[in-house]
XYZ file of C-alpha atoms in Angstrom:
406
model
C 16.179 -11.862 -16.208
C 18.064 -8.870 -14.812
C 20.282 -8.922 -11.763
C 20.986 -6.137 -9.288
C 24.065 -4.029 -9.859
C 25.443 -4.501 -6.366
C 25.335 -6.902 -3.410
C 22.170 -9.011 -3.568
C 19.694 -9.436 -0.736
C 19.326 -13.046 0.500
C 16.247 -14.969 -0.712
C 14.467 -15.953 2.507
C 10.725 -15.583 1.766
C 8.456 -18.405 0.614
C 4.889 -18.160 -0.708
C 3.291 -18.065 2.737
C 5.552 -15.261 3.963
C 4.978 -13.286 0.760
C 1.182 -13.624 1.087
C 1.358 -12.556 4.735
C 3.422 -9.472 3.891
C 0.900 -8.563 1.183
C -1.981 -9.043 3.630
C -0.134 -7.054 6.271
C 0.070 -4.170 3.825
C -3.548 -4.311 2.623
C -5.426 -5.496 5.721
C -4.084 -2.508 7.517
C -5.459 0.820 8.565
C -6.806 1.507 5.070
C -10.093 -0.255 5.793
C -10.339 1.564 9.136
C -9.692 5.076 7.797
C -10.672 5.064 4.089
C -14.276 3.854 4.405
C -15.547 7.154 5.834
C -14.119 9.488 3.156
C -15.119 7.002 0.433
C -18.710 6.869 1.732
C -18.825 10.671 1.742
C -17.818 10.690 -1.934
C -19.904 7.753 -3.221
C -22.953 7.809 -0.962
C -24.978 4.650 -1.520
C -22.580 3.698 -4.335
C -19.810 2.843 -1.866
C -19.753 -0.868 -2.692
C -19.616 -0.067 -6.409
C -16.602 2.131 -5.677
C -15.025 -0.765 -3.791
C -15.631 -3.042 -6.790
C -14.056 -0.522 -9.186
C -11.025 -0.156 -6.913
C -10.741 -3.949 -6.778
C -10.817 -4.275 -10.592
C -8.076 -1.675 -10.989
C -6.106 -3.316 -8.179
C -6.473 -6.718 -9.854
C -5.133 -5.379 -13.153
C -2.262 -3.631 -11.404
C -1.461 -6.725 -9.354
C -1.532 -8.987 -12.414
C 0.703 -6.663 -14.425
C 3.084 -6.320 -11.483
C 3.190 -10.093 -10.970
C 4.068 -10.730 -14.633
C 6.836 -8.164 -14.463
C 8.152 -9.279 -11.058
C 8.494 -12.842 -12.303
C 10.701 -11.589 -15.144
C 12.667 -9.026 -13.070
C 12.915 -10.511 -9.548
C 14.953 -7.787 -7.873
C 14.236 -5.073 -5.362
C 12.572 -1.941 -6.659
C 9.241 -3.006 -8.178
C 7.995 -0.723 -10.963
C 11.182 1.354 -10.766
C 12.938 -1.698 -12.223
C 10.116 -2.619 -14.627
C 9.817 0.896 -16.049
C 13.569 1.147 -16.443
C 13.834 -2.194 -18.248
C 10.701 -1.945 -20.430
C 10.188 1.792 -21.079
C 13.513 3.462 -20.395
C 15.411 5.000 -17.512
C 13.264 8.139 -17.283
C 10.043 6.178 -16.754
C 11.719 3.886 -14.254
C 12.973 6.903 -12.345
C 9.520 8.545 -12.429
C 7.929 5.372 -11.061
C 10.507 5.071 -8.303
C 10.215 8.743 -7.381
C 6.406 8.540 -7.305
C 6.516 5.430 -5.159
C 8.986 6.804 -2.644
C 7.253 10.144 -2.104
C 3.754 8.619 -2.153
C 4.508 5.730 0.148
C 6.509 7.917 2.497
C 3.304 9.933 2.897
C 1.407 6.661 3.427
C 3.871 5.687 6.135
C 3.230 8.974 7.910
C -0.541 8.441 7.653
C -0.276 4.942 9.098
C 2.008 6.105 11.904
C -0.454 8.854 12.814
C -3.313 6.345 12.745
C -1.460 4.300 15.352
C -1.072 7.422 17.465
C -4.696 8.537 17.218
C -6.037 5.117 18.167
C -3.561 4.467 20.985
C -3.413 7.908 22.639
C -5.071 10.773 20.714
C -3.586 13.530 22.894
C -0.062 12.316 22.169
C -0.675 10.997 18.664
C 2.367 12.517 16.983
C 4.764 11.335 19.693
C 3.326 7.801 19.494
C 3.646 7.944 15.700
C 7.321 8.893 15.830
C 7.999 6.166 18.391
C 6.257 3.545 16.226
C 8.354 4.522 13.209
C 11.560 4.285 15.240
C 10.668 0.844 16.621
C 9.696 -0.646 13.253
C 12.728 0.838 11.510
C 14.914 -0.892 14.095
C 13.078 -4.172 13.459
C 13.487 -3.890 9.678
C 17.166 -3.038 10.167
C 17.604 -6.452 11.787
C 16.448 -8.304 8.657
C 13.444 -9.423 6.621
C 12.785 -12.650 8.549
C 12.082 -10.805 11.803
C 9.762 -8.419 9.974
C 7.927 -11.326 8.331
C 7.438 -13.082 11.679
C 5.935 -9.980 13.299
C 3.709 -9.455 10.266
C 2.253 -12.954 10.732
C 1.164 -12.021 14.254
C -0.265 -8.686 13.129
C -2.248 -10.229 10.261
C -3.737 -12.833 12.613
C -4.818 -10.125 15.082
C -6.311 -7.900 12.368
C -8.241 -10.778 10.758
C -9.622 -11.693 14.185
C -10.748 -8.110 14.840
C -12.327 -7.664 11.399
C -14.039 -11.035 11.770
C -15.396 -9.895 15.115
C -16.859 -6.779 13.491
C -18.575 -8.785 10.747
C -19.966 -11.486 13.056
C -21.094 -9.008 15.713
C -22.861 -6.661 13.309
C -24.413 -9.200 10.928
C -25.187 -11.739 13.648
C -26.515 -9.514 16.427
C -27.012 -6.007 15.061
C -30.131 -4.325 13.748
C -29.034 -4.525 10.119
C -31.119 -3.228 7.232
C -30.172 -4.854 3.940
C -32.043 -2.170 1.991
C -29.176 0.185 2.898
C -27.056 -1.646 0.328
C -29.296 -0.467 -2.505
C -27.964 2.261 -4.794
C -29.992 5.482 -4.613
C -29.982 8.844 -6.393
C -27.182 10.184 -4.146
C -24.661 7.992 -6.016
C -23.036 9.667 -9.010
C -20.482 8.326 -11.456
C -17.931 10.951 -10.417
C -18.536 10.249 -6.723
C -18.192 6.491 -7.164
C -14.925 6.894 -9.080
C -13.545 9.307 -6.491
C -14.430 6.785 -3.796
C -12.651 4.101 -5.810
C -9.540 6.282 -5.900
C -9.663 6.742 -2.128
C -10.336 3.041 -1.493
C -7.404 2.180 -3.761
C -5.277 3.398 -0.832
C -6.516 0.353 1.095
C -5.638 -2.101 -1.715
C -2.226 -0.876 -2.814
C -0.202 -3.027 -0.427
C 0.236 -5.923 -2.867
C 3.144 -3.933 -4.308
C 5.172 -4.904 -1.253
C 5.435 -8.436 -2.629
C 6.897 -7.168 -5.903
C 9.275 -4.662 -4.289
C 10.656 -7.504 -2.157
C 11.210 -9.646 -5.259
C 14.936 -9.997 -4.634
C 14.227 -11.631 -1.256
C 11.638 -14.185 -2.501
C 12.525 -17.801 -3.240
C 11.538 -19.047 -6.722
C 10.179 -15.590 -7.674
C 8.759 -16.603 -11.086
C 6.334 -18.927 -9.305
C 5.991 -17.334 -5.873
C 5.335 -13.680 -6.726
C 2.326 -14.101 -9.078
C 0.738 -16.669 -6.782
C 1.298 -14.660 -3.594
C 0.126 -11.388 -5.163
C -3.194 -12.740 -6.416
C -3.856 -14.764 -3.265
C -3.283 -11.739 -1.026
C -5.505 -9.550 -3.213
C -8.334 -12.104 -3.323
C -8.364 -12.572 0.455
C -8.311 -8.822 1.002
C -11.217 -8.187 -1.390
C -13.424 -10.741 0.367
C -12.623 -9.290 3.799
C -13.159 -5.681 2.668
C -16.497 -6.488 1.024
C -17.777 -8.213 4.154
C -16.615 -5.405 6.441
C -18.001 -2.619 4.236
C -21.356 -4.374 3.856
C -21.553 -4.901 7.624
C -20.863 -1.263 8.429
C -23.306 0.098 5.837
C -26.170 -2.214 6.800
C -25.764 -1.172 10.432
C -25.014 2.566 10.148
C -26.145 3.556 6.657
C -23.922 5.486 4.252
C -24.595 8.930 5.766
C -23.530 7.878 9.267
C -20.573 5.958 7.833
C -19.433 9.046 5.946
C -19.489 11.229 9.087
C -17.941 8.673 11.456
C -14.351 9.114 12.569
C -14.147 5.378 13.389
C -16.977 3.684 11.432
C -16.061 0.099 12.354
C -16.017 0.904 16.062
C -19.282 2.837 15.717
C -20.932 -0.098 13.939
C -20.034 -2.489 16.754
C -21.340 -0.026 19.343
C -24.567 0.494 17.360
C -25.057 -3.280 17.281
C -25.244 -3.226 21.086
C -21.684 -4.293 21.870
C -20.096 -1.063 23.094
C -17.690 -3.116 25.209
C -16.048 -4.302 21.975
C -15.357 -0.765 20.760
C -11.933 -0.589 22.513
C -11.060 -3.959 20.934
C -11.816 -2.606 17.466
C -9.779 0.518 18.173
C -6.878 -1.610 19.362
C -7.220 -3.696 16.191
C -7.010 -0.538 14.102
C -3.790 0.425 15.863
C -2.302 -3.028 15.266
C -3.440 -2.911 11.631
C -1.761 0.445 11.167
C 1.438 -0.980 12.639
C 1.282 -3.841 10.136
C 0.808 -1.457 7.228
C 3.598 0.781 8.472
C 5.966 -2.165 8.835
C 5.336 -3.377 5.276
C 5.382 0.153 3.829
C 8.787 0.940 5.300
C 10.065 -2.342 3.846
C 8.793 -1.407 0.377
C 10.064 2.179 0.389
C 13.508 1.171 1.624
C 13.834 -1.477 -1.117
C 12.895 0.997 -3.840
C 15.384 3.446 -2.314
C 17.994 0.679 -2.486
C 17.273 0.053 -6.178
C 17.458 3.755 -7.084
C 20.663 4.155 -5.084
C 22.226 1.272 -6.999
C 21.587 3.224 -10.197
C 22.839 6.447 -8.544
C 19.509 8.262 -8.833
C 19.842 8.552 -5.069
C 23.116 8.705 -3.073
C 24.995 5.469 -3.743
C 25.800 5.114 -0.041
C 22.169 4.001 0.449
C 22.846 0.852 -1.611
C 24.861 -0.812 1.159
C 23.691 -4.222 2.461
C 24.342 -5.045 6.121
C 26.900 -7.890 6.275
C 25.154 -9.620 9.192
C 21.437 -8.878 8.815
C 21.245 -8.866 5.018
C 19.137 -5.664 5.062
C 19.579 -2.333 3.204
C 20.293 -0.770 6.589
C 21.222 2.725 5.468
C 18.154 3.031 3.271
C 16.062 1.773 6.213
C 17.419 4.463 8.520
C 16.986 7.318 6.023
C 13.412 6.272 5.238
C 12.655 5.982 8.943
C 13.921 9.489 9.640
C 11.895 10.971 6.758
C 8.700 9.196 7.839
C 9.133 10.243 11.470
C 9.601 13.850 10.368
C 6.451 13.800 8.237
C 4.454 12.137 11.012
C 5.291 15.083 13.211
C 3.816 17.665 10.813
C 1.274 16.245 8.296
C -2.502 15.590 8.390
C -3.794 12.017 7.887
C -6.428 12.701 5.213
C -4.100 14.969 3.239
C -1.466 12.230 3.268
C -3.991 9.627 2.026
C -5.104 11.724 -0.956
C -1.550 12.665 -1.924
C -0.380 9.063 -1.588
C -3.272 7.759 -3.710
C -2.382 10.092 -6.607
C 1.343 9.336 -6.679
C 0.848 5.585 -6.273
C -1.695 5.547 -9.109
C 0.994 7.211 -11.270
C 3.360 4.438 -10.184
C 0.907 1.727 -11.237
C 0.108 3.475 -14.501
C 3.786 3.028 -15.378
C 3.618 -0.613 -14.214
C 0.724 -1.288 -16.587
C 2.451 0.517 -19.451
C 5.501 -1.661 -18.800
C 3.391 -4.836 -18.790
C 1.832 -3.751 -22.103
C 5.228 -4.276 -23.743
C 5.195 -7.956 -22.735
C 2.513 -8.602 -25.351
C -0.409 -9.215 -22.977
C -2.579 -6.218 -23.738
C -6.080 -6.404 -22.184
C -5.244 -6.406 -18.465
C -2.561 -3.685 -18.703
C -4.883 -1.527 -20.856
C -7.686 -1.694 -18.285
C -5.246 -1.095 -15.449
C -3.595 1.888 -17.135
C -6.925 3.501 -17.985
C -8.245 2.916 -14.490
C -5.152 4.412 -12.850
C -5.300 7.590 -14.943
C -9.046 8.099 -14.433
C -8.975 7.457 -10.678
C -5.895 9.631 -10.166
C -7.447 12.717 -11.762
C -10.823 12.268 -10.067
C -9.315 12.449 -6.588
C -9.952 15.629 -4.558
C -8.424 18.628 -6.367
C -5.853 19.481 -3.635
C -4.540 15.910 -3.773
C -4.251 16.029 -7.573
C -2.460 19.386 -7.555
C -0.033 18.452 -4.792
C 0.712 15.040 -6.274
C 1.149 16.356 -9.812
C 3.518 19.102 -8.632
C 5.724 16.647 -6.741
C 5.820 14.121 -9.610
C 6.665 16.894 -12.108
C 9.341 18.280 -9.782
C 10.995 14.865 -9.685
C 10.821 14.531 -13.468
C 12.319 18.008 -13.905
C 15.155 17.174 -11.522
C 15.938 14.095 -13.616
C 16.002 16.095 -16.842
C 18.209 18.852 -15.400
C 20.794 16.704 -13.696
C 24.221 16.426 -15.391
């Protein structure tokens, strides 16, 4: 078992808190914003795409859990790649995670803005980032407590959507059948886009240094969070499709809200929109936690400025990394587009998990990492071409910077 080369973060999270943080990351805005683009890609094969994304996510989560139990320190696959494959691969994983998840943070912040006040979306986004950065600065326990509240609200809203649509709507179960509009390439592209909504289980691993009894807690919390999320996503996706159909789902800006309105409960539409905003806040909170911890790990190894490795003496948080990440996310939220950020983030995070699976392969358990690695590579390169090109250029730029540094 490795130990961090610097002041350690206090271990304050139990299994319940770790599961909640994982749920806060996954049961976030992904299900509210990724269903539409995924339906456009997969057509009637949307649920197959969801299943493919879930299989890849399961393999990634399992590989990450095995590795996190052995290397329970902040940094996630940055640490695993470094320890199992070498420093270059660890650096590439950390770089991919930071740039990809920083883009995810911007997308989630903008989602908050668009649902709360569309005309002032970017200002709301920047304000949300500032508020959550301040909360994270004050320590992991406060962040975990807020995440509990957010997860409860989001589960209540998603449950309302499912019950309202399936219980009172004019659902047509034949809409779940797979027709000729579903292609293999479309289904796999949808899986890559829906992977964006599953990828939050990494937060549990990146917080490994702050988890009590990590060898037991991390694998259990990771798989529990993923299983709960899959069940919720499947129910929500099936509800929306049976009410709207895949064509209407693909063209809808807010498919969950539209499904509730189509079921005859237009008065609930603002509730669903408010739930989406809260969900995005939960995702943003957990994402900033994960990015700052990976930044901390890379700063400890001097791949990033070592000043970012400082731990606050009172709050026990990587406060300087928190502030830098917050500033970067706020800047991106002021200039980027949501869908562009989602595609870019999906590519770079799939690279990150490809390295996680390759690292797990070296532990001697071959089947799950092999499926996960193959799935990550295939889904990454079947994403929309602009996302692939932008993501590949940024990952290669980071790798080149590593090779050229003294």
